[in-house]
Amino acid sequence: MRTSRTQEIWVGIFVALGMLALFVLALRVSNYSSYTNGNQYHVYVYFENIGGLKVRSPVTLSGVTVGRVTSIDYDPDSLQAKVELGIEEKYNFLSTDTAASIYTAGLLGEQYIALEPGAEDETLAEGDEIIHSQSAMVLEELIGQFLVKMSSK
Amino acid sequence: MRYGQLREPAFGVARSVQYAPQTLRKVTGCPLPTMAPYAAMDETHISIEQVSFSRGDRLIFDGISMEIPRGRITAIMGPSGTGKTTLLRLIGGQLVPDSGRVLVNGLEVASLSRRRLYELRKRMGMLFQSGALLTDLSVFENVAFPLREHSRMPEDMIRDMVLMKLQAVGLRGATELMPAELSGGMARRVALARSIVLDPEMIMYDEPFTGLDPITMGTIVTLIKRLNRALGITSLLVSHDVEETLSIADHVILISAGKVVEAGLPAELAASASPWVQQFIQGLPDGPVPFHYPAPDPLEQFLGGDHA
Amino acid sequence: MLDLFAGLGAATLSALQRTGRGFIFLLRTLAGVPLLLARPGLLVKELFSTGVQSLLIILVSGLFVGMVLGLQGYVTLSKFGAEESLGVMVALSLVRELGPVVTALLFAGRAGSALTAEIGLMKSTEQLSGMEMMAVDPIHRVIAPRLTAGFIAMPILAALFSAVGILGGYLVGVGLLGVDAGSFMSQMQAGVDWRIDVLNGVIKSIAFGFVVTWIAVFEGYDAVPTSEGVSQATTRTVVHSALAVLALDFVLTGLMFT
C-alpha cells in the first residue's frame, strides 16, 4: 500500500515545522545559547554565606555573564560554603587575586556572583581557588545591624 | 459418498441438483480441470470432535462433532442464533473451544502457535457477511491487501493477480471505487475476490446470501459453485437460506441447540421424516420450533389484573 | 448492604481486568512497532491523519492562548511595574504547562476520539476480524502505526503550540500594549532555562502523547462492536485522556520542578 505524495509532503512539512518550533524555543526563547558546557573551566570559591545563590546562577564580570554556578556544597573543614563556578574558556585572563562577591539583582531579585579582576599577572586555571570572597548580604542581618546602630546612639 | 449414487432418484425427490460433469461445464462456463479434486473427495479436511463452547452463561455447542470433506461444498444450516458463525470462528482459530478439538488438515487449530496459525490462515479464505472490506482502501487495494502483506511480489505482478481475481467476480471495472460506493452485492464479490487472491485451499462463507437481490444472489451462487468446481476449493457454507443452499451444497449439516440434528445429502434432508427438519426446510412458522417465545400462560397474563 | 459490596467488588475486578488487558495490549503493540521500520508508508499515513490534520486547531488555539496570556499577564504585572517580565511569564507558562497540557487535551479531542471511533468502527464492521482471518495481525497492522504516530506527533504539536503562543504573547505585549521588545526578549531568554523548562516540557508532551494515544487505540480496540459501544468508547477516550493528562501533569511537575 502506498501513501499519496501529498500526504508525504504534508508530513514532511509537519515534521519540519516541529523541528523549527523546537529550534525557536531553544535558541530564541530559552538560554540555550549560553550553554557552552564543552569549553568551560572550573574554579572554586568559599563563602561564609551564600544567601539565595543557586546552581545555574550567573557569574558576571562588569555585568557581563561569563559563566554559571555549577555546584554548591558545604565544606566541613573550613565550615564554609564551597561554590564551583564554570567560566567560559574565552574569559581565561582572570588574575589569581580576582575577588568574587554575591550580589542581588534588584532589591529582591535573583542572586549572582560578580567577579572583580585583580592585578596579578598569573591567571586562574581549571581547579584553582578564588581567595577573596564577599558573602551575600542578608537583608535581615542588614536590618539588624541598622537597628543596633540606631539604638546605640 | 460417490457422485454416481447421487444421480439415482433414490429418495423420490426431484430437486434440480445434478452433478454430471457435462451439466457442470454448462453451468460454470469453465472446463473442469481434472478429476483430481474428486478423487480425494472422501478425505476429511476439517473435523470437529466433541466441541463444546459457551459464551457467558449460554451454551452454544454441546459436544458437537462433524466432518467436512475436502474439495466439496458443505453447508451448515440452522436457525439464527445457533452459533453458525461461531463455528466458523472456531475453525479459523479466532475462538478456542471450551473442550473438544477442531482439526484442519489434521492439525489442532487451538494448539497451534501464533505463527503456525497464521500460516494456516493464509490457506483459508473467509467471506464475512458484511464483506469486511477495509474502508480506507480502494477496491483494488483491498484485493491486493493480502498480497502486499504476505508477499514481496513486484507491483506489476500484484496488479495482474488482482485484476485476474476481480475479473473472476466480474468487477474488473470497479478497481478505483471505494468500499462506501459499492452495493452490498458488489462488496461481497470484492470480498470474495480478496479471499481467493492467495489461492486458498478452503473458503468459509458466512451467510453469503443474506440481504441480496435475486440477481446478485444468483451471481454469488454461481461464483461459489464455480470456485469450488474449477479450483477444487473446499467450501464451507453457513446459511439459513434453504433453497439456494440446497441447490449448490454437496453435503448438508443441520444444527440446532448446539447439536447436529441431521446430516446428509440435500435430497436426503428434503426427504427426512423428522418434523423439525421439515419445518426448517419448508419454512413453516409453527411446529416443533414454537412460534412463541416461552411465556406464561396467556390467560393468566392477559386477565391477571395486577402485573405482579 | 451486601449488594453494595458485591457491586463495589465487581467494579474493582472489572477495572483491574481492563487495566490488565490494556497493558497486555500495549506490550503486543510495542512488539509490533519495530516492524514499522520496514513499512514507513503506514506511519506516514497515520502521521498525516493524527499530526497534520490537528495542525490547524493547535496553531489557532496556541495563538489565542498566547494572546490571552499576554493580556492577562500585562494587567497583573503592570500593577507591580514589572511589565518587562511579560516575556518570561508567557514563555514559562506555555513551555512548562500550557503547551503540553492544552495540546494534549486538544489532541485527545481531535485525534484521540477519531482514532477510537475509527478502530471501533473497524471492529464493528469485522475489518479487524477479517484481517485476522487473512493472517494479518491487526495489532501490528492497524494499532502499532497509530500509536507510534501519536507518540511522534504530540511533542511536535506541543512545541508548535508553545512557539505560536509565545508569538501571540509577543504580538499582544509588544505590538498592542507597548512593552519594550528588547526587554521582552531578553527577560524571556534570561528566565527560561533550556534544560529545566524547555526539555522538561518536551518530555511532558511525549508522555502525554503516549498516554492519550494509548487510551485512544485501546478504547477503540476494546469497544463493544455496536454503534452505541463505539460512541461510548469515544466519550471514554476524551474523558479518560483528560483525567490521565491532568493527573500525570501533576506527578511530572512534582518530579521536574521541585
XYZ file of C-alpha atoms in Angstrom:
719
model
C 0.000 0.000 0.000
C 1.410 3.335 -0.930
C 0.778 6.708 0.551
C -0.081 9.542 -1.722
C 2.559 12.088 -2.484
C 0.601 14.980 -0.989
C 0.428 13.132 2.296
C 4.159 12.596 2.289
C 4.771 16.250 1.559
C 2.435 17.358 4.315
C 4.016 15.060 6.858
C 7.403 16.381 5.802
C 6.220 19.942 6.340
C 4.719 18.932 9.676
C 7.935 17.411 10.987
C 9.993 20.334 9.681
C 7.654 22.795 11.401
C 8.006 20.857 14.635
C 11.771 20.988 14.454
C 11.645 24.679 13.664
C 9.428 25.258 16.707
C 11.819 23.369 18.964
C 14.699 25.300 17.470
C 12.941 28.596 18.186
C 12.122 27.519 21.725
C 15.720 26.531 22.287
C 17.544 29.412 20.679
C 15.204 32.359 20.826
C 13.104 31.693 23.910
C 15.463 29.962 26.326
C 19.041 30.449 27.393
C 20.313 27.562 25.301
C 22.809 29.831 23.574
C 24.507 30.488 26.895
C 25.061 26.778 27.369
C 28.585 26.193 26.270
C 29.364 23.305 28.522
C 32.132 21.939 26.357
C 34.599 24.744 26.843
C 34.436 25.814 30.434
C 36.975 25.798 33.186
C 36.085 25.454 36.826
C 37.287 27.453 39.810
C 36.275 27.242 43.449
C 35.367 29.947 45.899
C 34.381 29.738 49.570
C 31.715 31.922 51.159
C 30.579 32.400 54.716
C 27.043 32.675 53.496
C 25.707 32.250 50.013
C 22.221 33.559 50.749
C 19.868 32.603 47.927
C 22.546 31.590 45.416
C 21.573 28.580 43.337
C 23.160 26.210 40.863
C 22.995 27.892 37.427
C 23.026 31.373 38.906
C 25.009 33.667 36.613
C 28.627 34.663 37.138
C 29.332 38.153 35.830
C 32.273 40.319 35.059
C 31.419 44.011 34.938
C 27.834 42.906 34.428
C 28.622 40.591 31.517
C 27.672 36.971 32.099
C 30.832 34.914 31.762
C 29.720 31.675 33.406
C 27.385 29.893 35.769
C 27.451 28.363 39.219
C 27.904 24.651 38.544
C 27.676 23.219 42.050
C 27.188 24.286 45.652
C 28.424 22.253 48.583
C 29.198 22.673 52.256
C 32.850 22.176 53.156
C 33.071 20.715 56.689
C 36.800 21.525 57.029
C 36.594 25.240 56.509
C 32.992 25.404 57.746
C 32.119 27.403 54.677
C 30.029 27.009 51.565
C 32.063 25.758 48.620
C 30.831 27.072 45.298
C 32.090 25.777 41.981
C 31.983 28.233 39.083
C 32.030 27.210 35.453
C 33.587 30.030 33.445
C 33.720 30.121 29.672
C 37.080 29.333 28.159
C 37.383 32.662 26.382
C 37.492 34.502 29.725
C 40.762 32.846 30.710
C 42.513 36.040 31.617
C 41.213 36.393 35.185
C 44.075 37.056 37.597
C 44.605 34.829 40.622
C 43.645 37.612 43.002
C 40.218 38.068 41.451
C 37.519 38.782 44.050
C 34.075 37.127 43.998
C 31.058 38.739 45.641
C 27.454 37.672 45.853
C 25.079 40.410 44.818
C 21.395 40.641 44.311
C 19.884 41.800 41.038
C 17.473 44.492 42.171
C 16.216 44.689 45.709
C 14.564 41.276 45.801
C 15.769 39.714 42.535
C 17.859 36.624 41.981
C 21.394 36.443 43.330
C 24.510 36.235 41.207
C 28.263 36.231 41.586
C 30.180 39.267 40.433
C 33.882 38.900 39.732
C 36.374 41.749 40.023
C 39.772 41.147 38.407
C 42.859 41.934 40.473
C 46.364 42.977 39.499
C 48.373 39.712 39.443
C 49.898 38.537 36.199
C 49.150 34.902 36.811
C 45.686 33.834 35.718
C 43.160 31.378 37.118
C 43.065 27.917 35.584
C 40.998 24.751 35.986
C 40.666 23.738 39.637
C 42.071 26.942 41.135
C 40.562 28.695 44.094
C 39.459 32.300 44.360
C 40.675 33.533 47.699
C 38.950 36.861 48.020
C 35.258 36.443 48.561
C 32.455 38.527 49.895
C 29.370 36.769 51.186
C 25.796 37.528 50.343
C 24.093 40.387 52.040
C 21.271 39.001 54.065
C 18.509 41.526 54.381
C 17.633 40.523 57.947
C 21.257 40.953 59.073
C 21.458 44.365 57.469
C 18.291 45.474 59.174
C 19.572 44.008 62.451
C 22.862 45.938 62.209
C 20.982 49.075 61.327
C 18.743 48.700 64.370
C 21.733 48.065 66.650
C 23.410 51.228 65.378
C 20.263 53.232 65.829
C 19.723 52.045 69.394
C 23.368 52.507 70.446
C 23.260 56.213 69.573
C -20.346 -40.852 -0.994
C -19.715 -41.374 -4.680
C -21.313 -38.991 -7.033
C -22.591 -41.789 -9.174
C -25.098 -42.510 -6.462
C -26.376 -39.010 -6.454
C -27.942 -39.255 -9.851
C -30.227 -42.051 -8.832
C -33.557 -40.691 -7.778
C -33.277 -42.902 -4.759
C -35.272 -40.742 -2.466
C -38.006 -39.813 -4.818
C -37.395 -36.109 -4.565
C -36.996 -34.137 -7.749
C -34.507 -31.482 -6.687
C -32.782 -29.867 -9.582
C -29.347 -30.751 -8.332
C -27.254 -32.588 -10.829
C -23.656 -33.430 -10.635
C -22.924 -34.780 -14.077
C -19.738 -33.206 -15.439
C -21.445 -32.253 -18.708
C -24.050 -30.203 -16.928
C -21.435 -28.596 -14.761
C -19.454 -27.415 -17.691
C -22.532 -25.680 -18.956
C -23.359 -24.078 -15.607
C -19.946 -22.748 -14.790
C -18.649 -21.973 -18.229
C -15.332 -23.341 -17.064
C -13.766 -26.514 -18.277
C -13.296 -28.963 -15.458
C -9.543 -29.098 -14.976
C -9.096 -32.662 -13.891
C -10.933 -35.092 -11.755
C -8.245 -34.765 -9.119
C -10.337 -32.929 -6.533
C -12.963 -35.591 -6.834
C -10.510 -38.385 -6.408
C -9.666 -37.024 -2.974
C -13.158 -36.090 -2.067
C -13.683 -38.584 0.661
C -10.722 -37.277 2.559
C -11.635 -35.224 5.620
C -10.415 -31.646 5.501
C -11.856 -30.247 8.681
C -13.035 -32.325 11.536
C -14.783 -31.153 14.629
C -14.666 -33.549 17.540
C -16.899 -33.243 20.586
C -16.595 -29.472 20.682
C -18.316 -27.563 23.447
C -18.338 -23.821 23.535
C -20.216 -21.369 25.653
C -20.400 -17.624 25.602
C -21.049 -16.275 29.061
C -23.725 -18.494 30.566
C -25.121 -19.527 27.223
C -24.055 -22.921 25.957
C -23.667 -22.629 22.199
C -22.211 -26.020 21.298
C -22.719 -29.077 23.401
C -20.252 -31.713 22.274
C -20.828 -31.190 18.575
C -18.995 -33.359 16.021
C -18.830 -33.217 12.249
C -16.522 -33.890 9.351
C -16.101 -31.656 6.345
C -14.768 -33.395 3.231
C -12.066 -31.898 1.075
C -12.986 -30.321 -2.228
C -16.744 -30.318 -1.709
C -19.339 -27.733 -0.806
C -20.584 -28.410 2.694
C -23.455 -26.348 4.008
C -24.115 -25.826 7.676
C -27.669 -24.741 8.246
C -29.740 -23.900 11.218
C -31.935 -21.211 12.699
C -30.452 -17.844 13.664
C -28.520 -17.837 16.887
C -27.394 -21.441 16.732
C -23.769 -20.406 16.534
C -23.087 -20.998 12.865
C -20.741 -18.030 12.686
C -19.164 -19.126 15.964
C -18.390 -22.442 14.315
C -16.504 -20.679 11.529
C -14.547 -18.678 14.077
C -13.634 -21.868 15.909
C -12.319 -23.309 12.662
C -10.411 -20.118 11.911
C -8.852 -20.167 15.364
C -10.366 -16.847 16.420
C -12.187 -18.620 19.218
C -10.968 -21.508 21.313
C -13.371 -24.306 22.259
C -14.024 -24.998 25.930
C -13.495 -28.677 25.251
C -13.060 -30.912 22.239
C -10.850 -30.442 19.207
C -11.062 -28.664 15.870
C -8.717 -30.214 13.327
C -7.838 -28.645 9.981
C -5.576 -30.760 7.768
C -5.109 -32.913 10.841
C -3.730 -30.017 12.905
C -5.466 -28.963 16.069
C -6.208 -25.287 15.497
C -6.367 -24.203 19.121
C -2.956 -25.635 19.976
C -1.061 -24.034 17.094
C 1.475 -21.336 17.830
C 0.559 -17.887 16.596
C 2.920 -18.179 13.656
C 1.659 -21.616 12.581
C -1.936 -20.456 12.996
C -1.224 -17.533 10.685
C 0.413 -19.901 8.206
C -2.751 -21.974 8.288
C -4.968 -18.950 7.856
C -3.116 -17.938 4.717
C -4.566 -21.086 3.201
C -8.083 -20.265 4.440
C -10.334 -17.708 2.846
C -13.249 -16.281 4.722
C -16.103 -14.303 3.317
C -17.762 -12.247 6.011
C -21.415 -11.391 5.913
C -20.562 -7.691 5.810
C -17.697 -8.223 3.395
C -15.332 -6.697 5.963
C -13.632 -4.611 3.294
C -11.107 -2.124 4.617
C -12.952 1.133 4.261
C -9.895 3.320 3.775
C -8.648 1.354 0.775
C -9.976 1.206 -2.771
C -11.354 -1.982 -4.283
C -8.021 -2.660 -5.952
C -6.059 -2.126 -2.747
C -8.479 -4.276 -0.789
C -7.931 -7.210 -3.098
C -4.213 -6.512 -3.174
C -4.059 -6.321 0.628
C -3.218 -9.990 1.368
C -0.614 -9.987 -1.397
C 1.057 -6.864 -0.093
C 1.030 -8.198 3.449
C 2.281 -11.669 2.701
C 4.419 -11.473 -0.385
C 7.101 -9.328 -1.859
C 5.714 -9.512 -5.348
C 6.648 -6.801 -7.802
C 3.959 -4.226 -8.427
C 3.031 -5.353 -11.943
C 2.565 -8.919 -10.779
C 0.282 -7.788 -7.968
C -1.659 -5.792 -10.496
C -2.139 -8.775 -12.774
C -3.173 -11.046 -9.908
C -5.676 -8.531 -8.585
C -7.195 -7.835 -11.979
C -7.470 -11.559 -12.618
C -9.364 -12.164 -9.390
C -11.576 -9.152 -9.952
C -12.269 -10.420 -13.443
C -13.380 -13.710 -11.912
C -16.041 -11.922 -9.884
C -16.908 -9.572 -12.738
C -15.672 -6.359 -11.156
C -12.521 -5.628 -13.107
C -14.009 -2.244 -13.993
C -14.533 -1.218 -10.377
C -10.919 -1.088 -9.232
C -10.878 2.562 -8.300
C -14.135 2.620 -6.325
C -14.074 2.917 -2.550
C -15.983 0.364 -0.443
C -18.525 3.021 0.553
C -19.506 3.381 -3.111
C -20.313 -0.315 -3.544
C -23.668 -2.004 -3.210
C -23.968 -4.882 -0.774
C -23.665 -7.477 -3.503
C -20.661 -5.807 -5.106
C -18.929 -5.512 -1.737
C -19.430 -9.219 -1.187
C -17.988 -10.008 -4.607
C -14.956 -7.838 -3.921
C -14.545 -9.611 -0.592
C -14.775 -12.910 -2.416
C -12.057 -11.810 -4.832
C -9.946 -10.843 -1.854
C -10.436 -14.150 -0.096
C -9.272 -16.117 -3.146
C -6.326 -13.899 -4.010
C -3.907 -16.076 -2.054
C -5.330 -19.216 -3.745
C -6.585 -20.804 -0.538
C -7.429 -24.461 -0.221
C -10.665 -23.699 1.605
C -13.148 -20.856 1.836
C -15.658 -20.265 4.574
C -18.742 -18.343 3.566
C -20.621 -16.654 6.386
C -24.222 -16.092 5.313
C -23.309 -15.282 1.701
C -26.920 -14.928 0.530
C -28.353 -12.672 3.196
C -29.747 -9.334 2.120
C -29.145 -9.662 -1.619
C -31.481 -9.063 -4.516
C -32.312 -12.144 -6.621
C -29.881 -11.303 -9.429
C -26.931 -10.717 -7.121
C -27.888 -13.784 -5.175
C -27.777 -15.800 -8.373
C -24.361 -14.359 -9.169
C -22.985 -15.306 -5.781
C -24.459 -18.814 -6.007
C -22.814 -19.293 -9.378
C -19.499 -17.896 -8.144
C -19.384 -20.187 -5.135
C -20.168 -23.177 -7.274
C -17.686 -22.206 -9.960
C -14.870 -21.631 -7.478
C -15.470 -24.988 -5.935
C -15.747 -26.915 -9.158
C -12.985 -25.163 -11.047
C -10.387 -24.926 -8.316
C -11.409 -27.778 -6.071
C -11.556 -25.440 -3.089
C -13.187 -26.905 -0.012
C -16.176 -24.691 0.601
C -17.908 -24.357 3.907
C -21.153 -22.500 3.671
C -23.084 -21.217 6.634
C -26.584 -20.089 5.809
C -30.244 -20.238 6.580
C -31.379 -19.583 3.049
C -32.715 -23.038 2.366
C -33.351 -23.047 -1.341
C -30.072 -21.516 -2.565
C -28.026 -23.537 -0.149
C -29.600 -26.838 -1.039
C -29.163 -26.047 -4.719
C -25.371 -25.966 -4.520
C -24.362 -27.973 -1.482
C -22.922 -31.446 -1.824
C -23.441 -32.151 1.803
C -25.679 -30.504 4.374
C -25.405 -30.446 8.135
C -28.337 -29.110 10.122
C -27.593 -27.862 13.591
C -29.831 -26.607 16.324
C -29.405 -26.018 20.043
C -25.744 -26.926 19.959
C -26.202 -30.320 18.336
C -26.189 -31.793 14.867
C -29.817 -32.553 14.094
C -29.420 -34.115 10.696
C -26.655 -34.550 8.165
C -26.625 -35.846 4.663
C -27.190 -35.099 1.008
C -29.593 -32.294 0.170
C -32.014 -34.830 -1.212
C -31.837 -36.931 1.925
C -32.612 -33.926 4.025
C -35.575 -32.942 1.925
C -36.929 -36.427 2.394
C -36.265 -36.535 6.085
C -39.051 -37.771 8.274
C -38.062 -35.522 11.147
C -40.748 -32.879 11.699
C -38.061 -30.435 12.818
C -36.152 -30.792 9.544
C -39.349 -30.437 7.585
C -40.304 -27.312 9.457
C -36.910 -25.757 8.789
C -36.687 -26.712 5.140
C -40.211 -25.644 4.306
C -40.112 -22.581 6.491
C -43.265 -23.313 8.454
C -43.978 -20.732 11.153
C -45.061 -23.213 13.795
C -44.067 -26.757 14.525
C -41.523 -28.396 16.783
C -39.913 -24.966 16.980
C -42.722 -22.935 18.544
C -43.829 -19.608 17.137
C -43.971 -18.081 20.635
C -41.040 -17.229 22.749
C -41.553 -19.030 26.073
C -44.144 -17.021 28.026
C -46.526 -17.582 30.899
C -49.996 -18.818 30.186
C -51.810 -16.161 28.102
C -54.995 -16.349 30.149
C -53.099 -15.658 33.294
C -51.101 -12.785 31.814
C -53.930 -11.043 29.955
C -56.564 -11.414 32.626
C -54.344 -11.457 35.651
C -55.207 -7.859 36.603
C -52.127 -6.761 38.506
C -48.828 -7.317 36.781
C -47.062 -8.601 39.848
C -25.833 -3.788 52.031
C -24.232 -6.941 50.673
C -25.295 -5.847 47.212
C -23.320 -2.673 47.691
C -20.147 -4.609 48.489
C -20.791 -7.030 45.662
C -21.187 -4.108 43.276
C -18.018 -2.488 44.543
C -16.144 -5.761 44.242
C -17.368 -6.401 40.724
C -16.480 -2.866 39.650
C -12.987 -3.175 41.104
C -12.411 -6.525 39.462
C -13.585 -5.358 36.063
C -11.453 -2.219 36.325
C -8.430 -4.351 37.205
C -9.148 -6.719 34.372
C -9.430 -3.834 31.943
C -6.170 -2.363 33.120
C -4.526 -5.737 32.659
C -5.928 -6.042 29.157
C -4.698 -2.534 28.437
C -1.153 -3.426 29.446
C -1.080 -6.695 27.519
C -2.454 -4.804 24.547
C 0.276 -2.187 24.933
C 3.016 -4.811 25.061
C 1.707 -6.530 21.955
C 1.504 -3.185 20.178
C 5.022 -2.208 21.167
C 6.238 -5.550 19.858
C 4.778 -4.537 16.520
C 6.457 -1.139 16.394
C 9.842 -2.357 15.081
C 8.045 -3.940 12.119
C 7.099 -0.423 11.068
C 10.659 0.238 10.026
C 10.018 -1.984 7.049
C 6.772 -0.193 6.229
C 7.319 3.539 6.750
C 4.405 4.244 4.437
C 1.955 3.126 7.109
C 3.447 5.582 9.569
C 3.341 8.465 7.102
C -0.348 7.858 6.553
C -1.101 7.924 10.273
C 1.146 10.920 10.907
C -0.898 12.701 8.312
C -4.211 11.971 9.974
C -3.122 12.471 13.585
C -0.493 15.164 13.140
C -1.096 17.231 10.057
C -4.849 17.248 10.438
C -4.524 18.503 14.025
C -2.270 21.376 12.954
C -4.963 23.940 12.402
C -6.689 23.614 15.764
C -3.335 23.517 17.593
C -1.934 26.588 15.835
C -5.069 28.672 16.233
C -5.568 27.681 19.874
C -1.904 28.311 20.617
C -2.059 31.779 19.161
C -5.147 32.699 21.158
C -3.913 31.191 24.407
C -0.680 33.162 24.000
C -2.574 36.368 23.283
C -4.788 35.901 26.336
C -1.725 35.209 28.471
C -0.193 38.410 27.115
C -3.272 40.456 28.042
C -3.820 38.936 31.465
C -0.144 38.922 32.324
C 0.208 42.559 31.355
C -2.701 43.642 33.548
C -1.304 41.818 36.566
C 2.361 42.612 36.024
C 1.789 46.291 35.361
C 0.376 46.623 38.889
C 3.868 45.844 40.154
C 5.615 47.814 37.479
C 7.058 44.613 36.059
C 5.706 44.681 32.510
C 9.141 43.732 31.207
C 8.685 40.321 32.802
C 5.751 39.636 30.465
C 8.010 37.622 28.174
C 9.188 35.285 30.937
C 5.705 34.851 32.253
C 4.174 33.996 28.884
C 7.053 31.771 27.843
C 7.287 29.873 31.118
C 3.547 29.290 31.358
C 3.478 27.969 27.821
C 6.639 25.922 27.743
C 6.203 24.330 31.136
C 2.467 23.810 31.445
C 0.016 25.136 28.916
C 1.858 23.942 25.841
C 1.971 20.255 26.754
C -1.288 20.151 28.719
C -3.605 22.115 26.443
C -2.129 20.437 23.376
C -2.728 17.028 24.946
C -6.335 17.926 25.768
C -6.971 19.224 22.257
C -5.145 16.244 20.816
C -7.380 13.880 22.788
C -10.440 15.665 21.450
C -9.269 15.932 17.870
C -7.069 12.929 17.141
C -7.790 10.606 20.068
C -11.533 10.484 19.590
C -11.073 9.996 15.852
C -8.713 7.090 16.490
C -11.136 5.408 18.870
C -14.061 5.854 16.527
C -12.079 4.612 13.540
C -10.770 1.499 15.268
C -14.112 0.826 16.955
C -15.882 1.014 13.597
C -13.282 -1.224 12.013
C -14.043 -3.694 14.764
C -17.804 -3.464 14.437
C -17.638 -3.889 10.654
C -15.484 -7.003 11.129
C -12.499 -5.388 9.417
C -10.182 -6.325 12.278
C -11.582 -9.816 12.377
C -11.242 -10.043 8.610
C -7.582 -9.070 8.854
C -7.002 -11.784 11.406
C -8.517 -14.294 9.046
C -6.206 -13.041 6.320
C -3.360 -13.893 8.686
C -2.580 -10.223 9.321
C -2.292 -9.204 12.951
C -4.458 -6.079 13.290
C -2.424 -5.002 16.312
C 0.658 -4.824 14.147
C -1.030 -3.544 11.019
C -3.583 -1.106 12.461
C -2.702 -0.257 16.062
C 1.087 -0.029 16.081
C 1.378 2.652 13.366
C -1.322 4.717 15.040
C 0.303 4.540 18.464
C 3.685 5.450 17.016
C 2.237 8.326 15.035
C 0.560 9.769 18.123
C 3.770 9.389 20.037
C 5.689 11.351 17.397
C 3.035 13.923 16.559
C 2.266 15.064 20.095
C 5.650 16.628 21.008
C 5.751 18.340 17.633
C 2.277 19.757 18.145
C 3.123 20.868 21.692
C 6.293 22.621 20.536
C 4.308 24.376 17.807
C 1.640 25.343 20.326
C 4.231 26.910 22.643
C 6.077 28.676 19.849
C 2.916 30.116 18.347
C 1.654 31.017 21.818
C 4.802 32.968 22.587
C 4.382 34.724 19.270
C 0.808 35.581 20.290
C 2.010 36.909 23.637
C 4.660 38.961 21.870
C 2.156 40.403 19.419
C -0.179 41.491 22.202
C 2.503 42.601 24.663
C 4.836 44.362 22.293
C 2.537 45.239 19.432
C -0.597 46.192 21.297
C 0.364 47.134 24.823
C 3.719 48.725 24.138
C 6.047 46.545 26.207
C 9.616 47.109 25.085
C 10.537 44.454 22.536
C 14.122 44.196 23.730
C 13.297 43.656 27.374
C 10.501 41.232 26.453
C 13.005 39.061 24.613
C 15.968 39.462 26.938
C 13.997 38.821 30.122
C 12.470 35.810 28.447
C 15.819 34.425 27.398
C 17.270 35.029 30.831
C 14.339 33.465 32.626
C 13.646 30.387 30.538
C 16.100 27.598 31.033
C 16.730 25.264 28.141
C 17.082 22.113 30.193
C 14.749 22.738 33.127
C 11.940 24.376 31.204
C 12.071 23.531 27.511
C 13.347 19.967 27.693
C 11.071 19.066 30.566
C 8.162 20.495 28.615
C 9.079 18.295 25.676
C 9.358 15.252 27.942
C 5.925 16.048 29.329
C 4.413 16.286 25.871
C 5.956 12.956 24.855
C 4.475 11.319 27.952
C 1.070 12.866 27.295
C 1.141 11.864 23.640
C 1.904 8.308 24.620
C -0.846 8.119 27.241
C -3.523 9.786 25.114
C -2.827 7.636 22.061
C -2.634 4.504 24.140
C -6.011 5.228 25.726
C -7.492 6.083 22.334
C -6.365 2.968 20.493
C -7.160 0.693 23.415
C -10.658 2.094 23.815
C -11.240 1.578 20.107
C -9.876 -1.942 20.127
C -11.749 -2.864 23.291
C -15.022 -1.188 22.286
C -18.258 -3.115 22.251
C -18.720 -3.512 18.490
C -22.050 -1.710 18.181
C -22.731 1.899 17.300
C -23.617 2.565 20.923
C -20.476 0.849 22.141
C -18.273 2.847 19.788
C -19.827 6.143 20.805
C -19.353 5.292 24.478
C -15.760 4.329 23.830
C -15.153 7.638 22.060
C -16.535 9.559 25.008
C -14.439 7.480 27.389
C -11.332 8.267 25.366
C -11.810 12.001 25.762
C -12.729 11.827 29.452
C -10.065 9.333 30.460
C -7.395 11.073 28.411
C -8.177 14.417 30.013
C -8.080 12.956 33.509
C -4.926 10.983 32.802
C -3.164 14.008 31.315
C -4.035 16.279 34.229
C -3.076 13.699 36.859
C 0.128 12.818 35.069
C 0.921 16.500 34.710
C 0.712 16.914 38.454
C 3.064 13.983 39.020
C 5.537 15.075 36.348
C 5.532 18.682 37.510
C 6.211 17.446 41.026
C 9.144 15.377 39.783
C 10.593 18.000 37.467
C 10.169 21.384 39.010
C 10.615 20.902 42.744
